[in-house]
Amino acid sequence: MSFGVRTVHYVSPSVWAWRSGRVRTVKKAVDRVLCILPFEKAIYDQHDVDAVFVGHPRADAAPETVDTDAARRTLGIQANEVVAILPGSRMSEVTRLGEILVEAAAVMARDRSDMRFVTPAATPKLRTLIDAQIAAADMTDKFQVLDGQSDLAMRAADVVLLASGTAALESALLGKPTVATYRLAWLSHLLLIRSGVVKVTHYTLPNLLTEEPLVPELMQNDAEPTSIAAAVAALLDDPERRESIRHRFAKLRAELAQDTDQRAADAVIELANR
């Protein structure tokens, strides 16, 4: 209780990923934590912090089924295979990773003639950079660049290739087989690893929420065009694997879709009525 006022923290900070000591700070500052990921409550329980899992709002918003054909019709795409490429929403991400992803697309396209790529650009500045990266690789005829509309791009795809981040969970909630990749500046990566600040077994949320990791993760030195192309191609060439992933991601969506707004409101009201 802060200054005699009951306090609720919604959403929980990512204490499971980095700076786990923040749990002690949270315990001093709040009366209850509302968690959007199921394993977060267990962490707070270990430290005797009142925590309630309320579900994830993005899961509530995700559809139970995705009409991939309808999304392709909206975009005017008639290709046999479609890969959505999401290089990130920050200039630094697209600068480090965009060219690599376009080169990976070029590797795939050499062996698959009826393939198209759709890429959402988060801002006009990023679109200018993405267009330039695609043109430099002579891949303009294979790409469709959108102004935003990442949800539509993922809906249209057979496989989603993305910069590791919140988009990985969004892709999983749409039931899309996904490949994640990322590159930090080498010094930032060295400091994070050597310092032990980051404490996760996997980088993407879907891999932390399922029994087995379903999202291939190619990070740092592994984030190179040939390896990335091979990971995407492996999913494209294995429809049974893609269907298995879609089935597990549908289950994940159901696990996280808990009518989050109502559960959060109920948790606050219950605390206030004590």
Coordinates of C-alpha atoms in Angstrom, one line a residue, residues 133-246:
Q133 CA 17.2 -2.4 -49.4
I134 CA 14.8 -4.3 -51.6
A135 CA 15.8 -2.4 -54.7
A136 CA 19.5 -2.9 -54.0
A137 CA 19.0 -6.6 -54.0
D138 CA 17.0 -6.4 -57.2
M139 CA 14.0 -8.0 -55.5
T140 CA 11.4 -5.3 -56.1
D141 CA 9.2 -7.5 -58.2
K142 CA 9.0 -10.1 -55.4
F143 CA 8.1 -7.8 -52.6
Q144 CA 4.9 -5.9 -51.6
V145 CA 5.6 -3.2 -49.1
L146 CA 2.7 -2.0 -46.9
D147 CA 2.3 1.1 -44.9
G148 CA 1.7 -0.5 -41.5
Q149 CA -0.9 -3.4 -41.7
S150 CA 1.4 -5.9 -40.0
D151 CA -1.6 -7.9 -39.0
L152 CA -2.8 -8.2 -42.6
A153 CA 0.7 -9.2 -43.8
M154 CA 0.9 -12.0 -41.3
R155 CA -2.6 -13.2 -42.1
A156 CA -1.7 -13.6 -45.8
A157 CA 1.5 -15.6 -45.1
D158 CA 2.3 -19.3 -45.0
V159 CA 5.3 -18.5 -42.8
V160 CA 6.2 -15.3 -40.9
L161 CA 9.9 -14.2 -40.7
L162 CA 10.4 -11.5 -38.2
A163 CA 12.7 -9.5 -35.9
S164 CA 12.4 -11.1 -32.5
G165 CA 10.0 -9.0 -30.4
T166 CA 6.3 -8.5 -29.6
A167 CA 5.4 -9.4 -33.2
A168 CA 6.4 -13.0 -32.5
L169 CA 3.5 -13.5 -30.1
E170 CA 1.1 -11.7 -32.5
S171 CA 2.2 -14.1 -35.2
A172 CA 1.7 -17.1 -32.9
L173 CA -1.8 -15.9 -31.9
L174 CA -2.7 -15.8 -35.6
G175 CA -1.6 -19.4 -35.8
K176 CA 1.3 -18.7 -38.2
P177 CA 4.5 -20.8 -38.3
T178 CA 7.2 -18.3 -37.5
V179 CA 11.0 -17.9 -37.7
A180 CA 12.6 -15.2 -35.5
T181 CA 15.9 -13.5 -35.9
Y182 CA 17.8 -10.6 -34.4
R183 CA 21.1 -8.8 -34.2
L184 CA 22.2 -6.4 -31.5
A185 CA 25.2 -4.2 -31.8
W186 CA 28.1 -6.5 -30.9
L187 CA 29.1 -4.5 -27.8
S188 CA 25.5 -4.5 -26.5
H189 CA 25.2 -8.2 -26.9
L190 CA 28.5 -8.8 -25.2
L191 CA 27.6 -6.7 -22.2
L192 CA 24.2 -8.4 -21.8
I193 CA 25.6 -11.9 -22.0
R194 CA 28.7 -11.3 -19.8
S195 CA 26.8 -9.3 -17.2
G196 CA 24.1 -12.0 -16.8
V197 CA 21.4 -9.4 -16.9
V198 CA 19.3 -11.4 -19.4
K199 CA 18.1 -14.7 -17.9
V200 CA 16.0 -16.5 -20.5
T201 CA 16.3 -19.9 -22.3
H202 CA 14.6 -18.5 -25.4
Y203 CA 14.2 -15.1 -26.9
T204 CA 10.6 -15.3 -28.2
L205 CA 7.5 -15.3 -26.0
P206 CA 5.9 -18.3 -27.9
N207 CA 8.9 -20.5 -27.1
L208 CA 8.5 -19.5 -23.4
L209 CA 4.8 -20.4 -23.4
T210 CA 4.8 -23.8 -25.1
E211 CA 6.2 -27.2 -24.0
E212 CA 8.7 -27.3 -26.9
P213 CA 10.1 -24.4 -28.8
L214 CA 8.2 -24.0 -32.0
V215 CA 9.8 -20.8 -33.3
P216 CA 13.3 -21.3 -34.8
E217 CA 15.5 -18.5 -33.3
L218 CA 18.6 -17.3 -35.3
M219 CA 20.4 -14.7 -33.3
Q220 CA 23.6 -12.7 -33.7
N221 CA 26.1 -14.6 -35.8
D222 CA 23.4 -17.2 -36.8
A223 CA 21.3 -14.3 -38.3
E224 CA 22.7 -14.7 -41.8
P225 CA 20.8 -15.1 -45.0
T226 CA 21.5 -18.7 -45.9
S227 CA 20.6 -20.0 -42.4
I228 CA 17.5 -17.9 -42.2
A229 CA 16.3 -19.0 -45.7
A230 CA 16.9 -22.6 -44.7
A231 CA 14.8 -22.3 -41.6
V232 CA 11.9 -20.7 -43.5
A233 CA 12.2 -23.2 -46.3
A234 CA 12.1 -26.1 -43.9
L235 CA 8.7 -25.0 -42.7
L236 CA 7.4 -24.3 -46.2
D237 CA 8.4 -27.8 -47.2
D238 CA 6.7 -29.5 -44.2
P239 CA 3.0 -28.9 -44.3
E240 CA 2.4 -31.5 -41.5
R241 CA 4.8 -29.5 -39.2
R242 CA 3.1 -26.3 -40.1
E243 CA -0.3 -27.8 -39.2
S244 CA 1.0 -29.1 -35.9
I245 CA 2.4 -25.6 -35.1
R246 CA -0.9 -24.0 -36.0

